[in-house]
Coordinates of C-alpha atoms and ligand atoms in Angstrom, one line a residue:
M20 CA -72.5 43.7 -72.0
A21 CA -72.4 40.4 -73.9
D22 CA -75.1 41.7 -76.3
T23 CA -73.5 44.9 -77.4
A24 CA -69.8 44.3 -77.9
T25 CA -68.6 43.8 -81.5
I26 CA -65.3 42.7 -82.9
T27 CA -62.9 45.5 -83.7
S28 CA -60.0 43.4 -85.0
A29 CA -58.5 39.9 -84.8
S30 CA -54.9 38.6 -85.2
F31 CA -53.8 35.0 -85.1
D32 CA -50.9 32.5 -85.0
T33 CA -50.9 28.7 -84.9
A34 CA -51.9 28.7 -81.3
A35 CA -54.8 31.0 -81.1
V36 CA -57.0 33.8 -82.5
R37 CA -56.8 37.0 -80.5
I38 CA -59.9 39.3 -80.6
Q39 CA -60.0 42.9 -79.7
W40 CA -63.6 43.9 -78.6
S41 CA -65.3 47.2 -79.2
D42 CA -65.6 47.8 -75.4
G43 CA -61.8 47.4 -74.8
H44 CA -61.8 43.7 -73.7
H45 CA -59.7 41.2 -75.6
S46 CA -60.0 37.4 -75.8
T47 CA -57.5 34.7 -76.7
L48 CA -59.4 31.8 -78.3
H49 CA -57.2 28.7 -78.7
S50 CA -57.2 26.8 -82.0
M51 CA -58.4 23.5 -80.6
W52 CA -61.2 25.3 -78.7
L53 CA -62.3 27.2 -81.8
R54 CA -62.1 24.2 -84.1
D55 CA -64.0 22.1 -81.6
N56 CA -66.7 24.7 -81.4
C57 CA -67.4 24.9 -85.1
A58 CA -71.2 24.5 -85.4
C59 CA -71.5 24.3 -89.2
A60 CA -73.9 21.7 -90.7
D61 CA -71.1 19.2 -91.1
C62 CA -69.8 19.5 -87.6
G63 CA -73.2 19.7 -85.9
P64 CA -74.2 21.5 -82.8
H65 CA -72.9 20.5 -79.3
A66 CA -76.0 21.8 -77.5
T67 CA -78.6 19.4 -78.9
G68 CA -76.6 16.2 -78.5
S69 CA -76.3 15.8 -82.3
R70 CA -72.6 16.6 -82.7
L71 CA -71.1 14.9 -85.8
Q72 CA -67.5 16.2 -85.6
R73 CA -65.3 13.8 -83.6
L74 CA -62.9 15.4 -81.1
L75 CA -60.1 13.0 -81.9
D76 CA -60.4 13.6 -85.7
I77 CA -59.1 17.2 -85.1
P78 CA -55.3 17.2 -85.6
D79 CA -53.2 17.9 -82.5
D80 CA -51.6 20.8 -84.3
V81 CA -54.8 22.3 -85.7
A82 CA -54.2 25.9 -86.7
P83 CA -56.0 28.7 -88.7
A84 CA -54.8 29.4 -92.2
T85 CA -56.9 32.6 -92.6
V86 CA -59.0 34.7 -90.3
V87 CA -61.5 37.3 -91.4
A88 CA -63.0 39.5 -88.7
E89 CA -66.2 41.5 -89.2
P90 CA -68.0 43.4 -86.4
D91 CA -70.5 40.6 -86.0
T92 CA -68.7 37.5 -87.2
L93 CA -65.4 35.8 -87.2
A94 CA -64.6 33.4 -90.1
V95 CA -61.7 30.9 -89.9
T96 CA -60.3 28.7 -92.6
W97 CA -58.4 25.8 -91.1
G98 CA -54.9 24.9 -92.4
D99 CA -55.1 21.1 -92.3
D100 CA -58.2 20.5 -94.4
G101 CA -59.5 23.9 -95.5
H102 CA -62.6 23.5 -93.4
Q103 CA -64.4 26.8 -92.9
S104 CA -65.9 27.9 -89.6
V105 CA -68.0 31.0 -88.9
Y106 CA -68.7 32.2 -85.4
T107 CA -71.0 35.0 -84.4
A108 CA -69.5 37.8 -82.3
H109 CA -72.4 37.2 -79.8
W110 CA -71.6 33.5 -79.4
L111 CA -67.9 34.2 -79.0
R112 CA -68.5 36.9 -76.5
T113 CA -70.9 34.8 -74.5
N114 CA -68.5 31.9 -74.3
A115 CA -65.2 33.8 -74.2
Y116 CA -63.1 32.3 -71.3
S117 CA -60.5 34.9 -70.7
P118 CA -59.8 37.2 -69.0
T119 CA -61.6 36.7 -65.7
A120 CA -63.8 39.8 -66.1
L121 CA -65.4 38.2 -69.2
R122 CA -65.8 34.8 -67.5
D123 CA -67.5 36.4 -64.5
S124 CA -70.0 38.2 -66.7
H125 CA -71.5 34.8 -67.7
K126 CA -72.2 33.8 -64.1
P127 CA -75.8 33.9 -62.8
V128 CA -76.4 36.6 -60.2
K129 CA -76.3 35.4 -56.6
T130 CA -77.5 37.7 -53.8
V131 CA -76.3 36.7 -50.4
W132 CA -78.6 37.9 -47.6
D133 CA -79.1 37.9 -43.8
G134 CA -81.9 38.9 -41.4
T135 CA -81.9 42.5 -42.8
L136 CA -83.4 41.4 -46.1
T137 CA -86.8 43.1 -46.2
Q138 CA -87.9 42.6 -49.8
W139 CA -88.8 38.9 -50.3
P140 CA -88.8 37.9 -53.9
T141 CA -92.5 37.2 -54.5
V142 CA -94.6 36.0 -57.5
E143 CA -98.3 35.7 -58.0
W144 CA -99.6 32.3 -59.2
D145 CA -102.0 33.6 -61.8
K146 CA -99.3 35.8 -63.3
V147 CA -96.8 32.8 -63.4
L148 CA -99.3 31.0 -65.6
T149 CA -99.8 33.9 -68.1
D150 CA -96.6 35.9 -68.1
D151 CA -93.1 34.7 -68.9
T152 CA -91.5 37.5 -67.0
E153 CA -93.2 36.4 -63.8
R154 CA -92.5 32.8 -64.6
R155 CA -88.8 33.6 -65.1
K156 CA -88.8 35.5 -61.8
L157 CA -90.0 32.4 -60.0
H158 CA -87.1 30.3 -61.2
V159 CA -84.4 32.9 -61.2
A160 CA -85.3 34.2 -57.8
V161 CA -84.5 30.7 -56.4
A162 CA -81.2 30.7 -58.3
E163 CA -80.3 34.3 -57.0
F164 CA -81.7 34.3 -53.4
G165 CA -82.3 30.6 -52.8
F166 CA -86.1 31.1 -52.4
V167 CA -89.2 32.7 -53.6
L168 CA -92.6 33.3 -52.1
L169 CA -95.6 32.4 -54.3
R170 CA -99.0 33.9 -53.5
G171 CA -102.5 33.0 -54.6
L172 CA -102.2 29.2 -55.0
G173 CA -105.5 28.7 -53.2
T174 CA -106.2 25.9 -50.7
D175 CA -107.1 22.9 -52.9
H176 CA -105.1 19.9 -51.9
D177 CA -103.9 19.3 -55.4
G178 CA -102.7 22.9 -55.8
I179 CA -99.1 21.9 -55.0
E180 CA -99.2 19.2 -57.7
K181 CA -100.3 21.7 -60.3
L182 CA -97.5 24.1 -59.2
A183 CA -94.9 21.3 -59.3
D184 CA -95.9 20.2 -62.7
E185 CA -95.5 23.7 -64.0
I186 CA -92.0 24.2 -62.7
G187 CA -90.2 20.9 -62.9
Y188 CA -90.5 17.2 -62.2
L189 CA -91.8 15.8 -58.9
R190 CA -89.4 13.7 -57.0
E191 CA -90.7 10.7 -55.2
T192 CA -88.9 9.4 -52.1
H193 CA -89.8 7.2 -49.1
Y194 CA -92.0 10.1 -48.0
G195 CA -94.1 9.6 -51.2
K196 CA -94.7 12.4 -53.7
F197 CA -96.4 14.6 -51.2
F198 CA -96.0 14.9 -47.5
D199 CA -98.5 16.5 -45.2
L200 CA -97.0 18.5 -42.3
I201 CA -99.6 18.1 -39.6
T202 CA -99.5 17.2 -36.0
R203 CA -99.6 13.4 -35.9
A204 CA -100.8 11.2 -33.0
E205 CA -97.9 8.9 -33.6
P206 CA -95.0 11.1 -34.7
Q207 CA -92.4 9.5 -37.0
I208 CA -90.2 12.5 -37.5
L209 CA -89.7 15.8 -35.7
A210 CA -91.8 17.6 -38.3
D211 CA -94.8 15.6 -37.1
L212 CA -94.7 17.4 -33.8
A213 CA -95.7 21.0 -33.2
G214 CA -92.5 22.0 -31.5
P215 CA -90.0 24.5 -33.0
I216 CA -87.5 23.2 -35.6
L217 CA -84.0 24.7 -35.9
P218 CA -82.6 25.8 -39.2
H219 CA -81.5 22.8 -41.3
T220 CA -81.2 21.3 -44.8
D221 CA -83.5 18.4 -45.5
E222 CA -82.3 14.8 -46.3
A223 CA -78.6 15.5 -45.9
Y224 CA -78.2 11.7 -45.8
R225 CA -78.7 11.6 -49.6
R226 CA -75.9 12.1 -52.0
V227 CA -78.5 13.9 -54.2
P228 CA -80.8 15.4 -51.5
T229 CA -84.0 17.2 -51.8
G230 CA -83.8 19.7 -54.6
I231 CA -86.3 22.5 -54.7
N232 CA -88.5 22.2 -51.6
I233 CA -92.1 23.4 -51.8
F234 CA -94.3 24.2 -48.8
H235 CA -97.9 25.0 -49.5
C236 CA -99.9 26.5 -46.7
I237 CA -103.4 25.1 -46.7
K238 CA -104.3 26.0 -43.2
P239 CA -102.1 28.3 -41.0
S240 CA -102.0 27.7 -37.3
P241 CA -104.8 29.7 -35.6
C242 CA -102.5 30.7 -32.8
G243 CA -100.1 32.5 -35.2
G244 CA -97.3 30.1 -34.6
G245 CA -95.6 27.9 -37.1
V246 CA -93.7 30.9 -38.5
S247 CA -91.4 29.9 -41.4
Q248 CA -87.8 30.9 -41.0
L249 CA -85.1 30.9 -43.7
V250 CA -81.3 31.3 -43.4
D251 CA -79.0 31.9 -46.3
A252 CA -76.4 29.1 -46.1
Y253 CA -74.0 31.0 -48.3
N254 CA -74.1 33.7 -45.7
V255 CA -73.4 31.2 -42.9
A256 CA -70.4 30.0 -44.9
R257 CA -69.2 33.5 -45.6
I258 CA -69.4 34.4 -41.9
L259 CA -67.7 31.2 -40.9
R260 CA -64.8 31.9 -43.3
E261 CA -64.4 35.4 -41.8
R262 CA -64.6 34.4 -38.2
D263 CA -62.7 31.1 -38.4
P264 CA -60.9 30.4 -41.7
E265 CA -59.5 27.1 -40.5
A266 CA -62.9 25.8 -39.5
Y267 CA -64.3 26.9 -42.8
E268 CA -61.5 25.2 -44.7
L269 CA -62.0 22.0 -42.6
L270 CA -65.7 21.8 -43.4
T271 CA -65.1 22.1 -47.1
R272 CA -62.8 19.0 -46.8
V273 CA -63.8 16.5 -44.1
P274 CA -66.8 14.1 -44.6
V275 CA -69.7 14.5 -42.3
Q276 CA -71.8 11.3 -42.2
H277 CA -75.6 11.5 -42.3
Q278 CA -77.8 8.5 -42.2
R279 CA -81.5 7.6 -42.4
R280 CA -82.8 4.1 -41.7
I281 CA -86.1 3.3 -43.1
E282 CA -87.8 0.0 -43.6
D283 CA -85.9 -1.4 -46.6
Q284 CA -83.2 1.2 -47.1
V285 CA -80.2 2.5 -45.2
I286 CA -79.4 5.8 -46.8
T287 CA -76.0 7.2 -46.0
S288 CA -73.9 10.1 -47.3
D289 CA -70.4 11.1 -46.4
L290 CA -69.9 14.6 -48.0
P291 CA -68.4 17.7 -46.5
A292 CA -70.9 20.2 -45.0
I293 CA -69.7 22.9 -47.5
L294 CA -69.1 21.9 -51.1
L295 CA -67.1 24.2 -53.4
D296 CA -66.9 24.5 -57.1
H297 CA -63.6 24.6 -59.1
E298 CA -63.3 28.4 -58.3
G299 CA -63.7 27.9 -54.6
E300 CA -67.3 29.3 -54.5
V301 CA -69.8 27.6 -52.2
V302 CA -72.3 25.6 -54.2
E303 CA -73.9 23.2 -51.7
V304 CA -74.4 23.2 -48.0
R305 CA -75.5 20.3 -45.8
L306 CA -76.2 21.2 -42.2
N307 CA -78.6 19.1 -40.2
E308 CA -77.6 18.0 -36.7
R309 CA -80.6 15.7 -36.5
T310 CA -79.5 13.5 -39.4
M311 CA -75.8 13.4 -38.5
T312 CA -74.6 10.1 -37.5
A313 CA -71.2 8.9 -36.2
I314 CA -68.6 11.1 -37.9
R315 CA -65.6 9.3 -39.3
V316 CA -62.6 11.5 -39.8
D317 CA -58.9 10.9 -39.0
E318 CA -58.3 10.7 -35.3
D319 CA -56.3 13.8 -35.2
L320 CA -59.1 15.8 -36.9
M321 CA -62.1 14.8 -34.7
E322 CA -61.8 17.6 -32.2
E323 CA -61.4 20.3 -34.8
T324 CA -64.2 18.8 -36.9
Y325 CA -66.6 19.0 -34.0
A326 CA -65.4 22.5 -33.1
A327 CA -65.9 23.6 -36.7
L328 CA -69.4 22.1 -37.0
R329 CA -70.4 23.7 -33.7
T330 CA -69.2 27.1 -34.9
A331 CA -71.2 26.6 -38.1
F332 CA -74.4 25.7 -36.3
R333 CA -74.0 28.6 -33.9
I334 CA -73.8 31.0 -36.8
A335 CA -76.8 29.3 -38.6
Y336 CA -78.9 29.6 -35.4
E337 CA -78.1 33.3 -34.8
P338 CA -81.4 35.2 -35.0
A339 CA -79.6 38.0 -37.0
Q340 CA -79.1 35.6 -39.9
R341 CA -82.7 34.6 -40.4
I342 CA -85.8 36.0 -42.0
E343 CA -89.3 35.1 -40.9
Y344 CA -92.6 34.9 -42.6
T345 CA -96.0 33.7 -41.4
M346 CA -97.5 31.9 -44.4
A347 CA -101.2 32.6 -45.1
A348 CA -103.6 30.1 -46.6
G349 CA -102.8 29.8 -50.3
D350 CA -99.1 30.9 -50.0
A351 CA -96.3 28.6 -51.1
L352 CA -92.7 28.9 -50.2
L353 CA -90.1 27.4 -52.7
F354 CA -86.5 27.1 -51.8
D355 CA -83.2 25.5 -52.9
N356 CA -82.5 23.0 -50.1
L357 CA -78.8 23.1 -50.7
R358 CA -78.6 26.9 -50.5
V359 CA -81.2 27.9 -47.8
L360 CA -81.7 26.4 -44.4
H361 CA -85.3 26.3 -43.2
A362 CA -86.9 26.3 -39.7
R363 CA -90.2 27.0 -38.1
T364 CA -91.4 28.2 -34.7
G365 CA -93.6 26.0 -32.6
Y366 CA -97.4 26.2 -32.9
N367 CA -100.6 25.0 -31.4
G368 CA -103.7 23.7 -33.0
D369 CA -104.7 22.5 -36.4
R370 CA -102.1 23.6 -39.0
H371 CA -101.7 22.0 -42.5
V372 CA -98.8 22.5 -44.7
R373 CA -98.3 20.3 -47.8
Q374 CA -94.8 19.5 -49.0
C375 CA -93.2 18.1 -52.1
Q376 CA -90.0 18.5 -54.0
V377 CA -89.0 19.0 -57.6
M378 CA -85.6 18.1 -59.0
R379 CA -83.1 20.9 -59.0
D380 CA -81.4 20.7 -62.4
E381 CA -84.6 20.9 -64.4
F382 CA -86.0 23.7 -62.2
F383 CA -82.9 25.9 -62.8
A384 CA -82.7 24.9 -66.5
K385 CA -86.2 26.3 -67.0
G386 CA -85.0 29.6 -65.5
V387 CA -82.1 29.8 -68.0
A388 CA -84.4 29.1 -70.9
L389 CA -86.9 31.8 -69.7
S390 CA -84.0 34.3 -69.4
E391 CA -83.1 33.7 -73.0
K392 CA -86.8 33.8 -74.1
T393 CA -87.5 37.1 -72.3
G394 CA -84.1 38.6 -72.9
L395 CA -83.9 39.4 -69.2
F396 CA -80.7 38.8 -67.4
G397 CA -79.5 39.8 -64.0
S398 CA -81.2 40.3 -60.7
V399 CA -85.0 39.6 -60.4
Q400 CA -85.3 42.6 -58.1
A401 CA -83.8 45.1 -60.5
Ligands
FE2_506 FE1 -87.1 20.2 -43.1
ZN507 ZN1 -67.5 22.8 -89.1

C-alpha cells in the first residue's frame, strides 16, 4: 500500500498541508512536523545522526507560503525564510501519522498463536548465509511469531558463536558468553537438573533481560525427553484480558519484584509482568515464578496481585497454549525472551544444549534493514 499510493492533490493553511492520496486516504501533515522533517542538504537527515537543522530555530508559527503537489513529490516553500523543502510521496506516505489506518500500516506484523500452530517458521543455516530472503525470514519470524527454528547448524561447539555473530551481538552476563545445559553433579540452577521446567521467561530480575535466546542442540537426550516447549506470552496476555480484565489491568500496573543474588551482584527488577506500549499493546512479558521474590505492592492490592499472577501462570501452563518440538542434533531454536515463554520436559541421560543470547535491538534492526533490502514486507509465512 505504502509503495503504490501517489498524491492526487494538496491544500494548505498556516497549520497544515492536507494531502489527498490516490487510494482515497488523506493525511493532515502539520507545519512544524513538515518543516522539522525537511531533509535537504542544509537541514541534513535525521536518520544518520547528522542533522544540522536545530529544532528551536524553527519559528513557533512556521507556515507554508506555497505548496506544489505532484503525484510523486510535495514541494513546500516556507513563509518565514523562503526555505524550500521537497518530500517524496513515498516518504510522506510511509511516515503519515493520521488517520489510524495509515499508522497501522507501518506496524510490523505480529502473529499471535497457541498450541494449534502447526507450521513452525523454519530456516536453513546454509541458506541464511547465502540468501537475503532466508536471512530476513530468520529475523522477521522472531519479530512476528517470537521464535524461529534453524536447521543444519551442525554439532561443532563453536557453531552457536558463528550463528550469534551473523545475527547480532553476543551478550555476556554472569553466565558467561555461552552456557552449557547439561546435567551437572552439583547443580547451581534448575536448568542443571534433568527435571521438567515450566514455561517461563529468563532473567526477569534484569531491567534489560535476556534478549534473543539461542539454544543449540549438540546432543539430544537418547531417551527422547528434553522436549522444547514454547508458549506465546502475547496469547497468555490476550486470554487473561478476556477471562479476567481486572487481573490483566492489575498486572500491567503493579510491580512484581524478581531478584538474583550472585557472588558480587544483587540484581533486582521491579517491573509489571505485562508491559504495554503507548497504544496499550503488549510489548514485554515477564513471567517466572522461580525468580520472583517478595512482592511489594500496596497492602490493599496484595491479595488481588497474587490472584492475578496465579491466573496468569495457570493460563501459561495450560497444555493447549504450548507447542512442542524435539530438537535434533544441529538444530537451533531462537526466541524473543520477552515475547515467548520456554519450557522443557524432563529427560534422562546425556543431553547437551548450548545457550547464548544476542541483544534484542540489533537483532530486530537487522530484520528491518533486510526487509528494506529485499523489498519484502509482511508475514514471513505468506
Ligand atoms: Fe530458561
Ligand atoms: Zn531543508
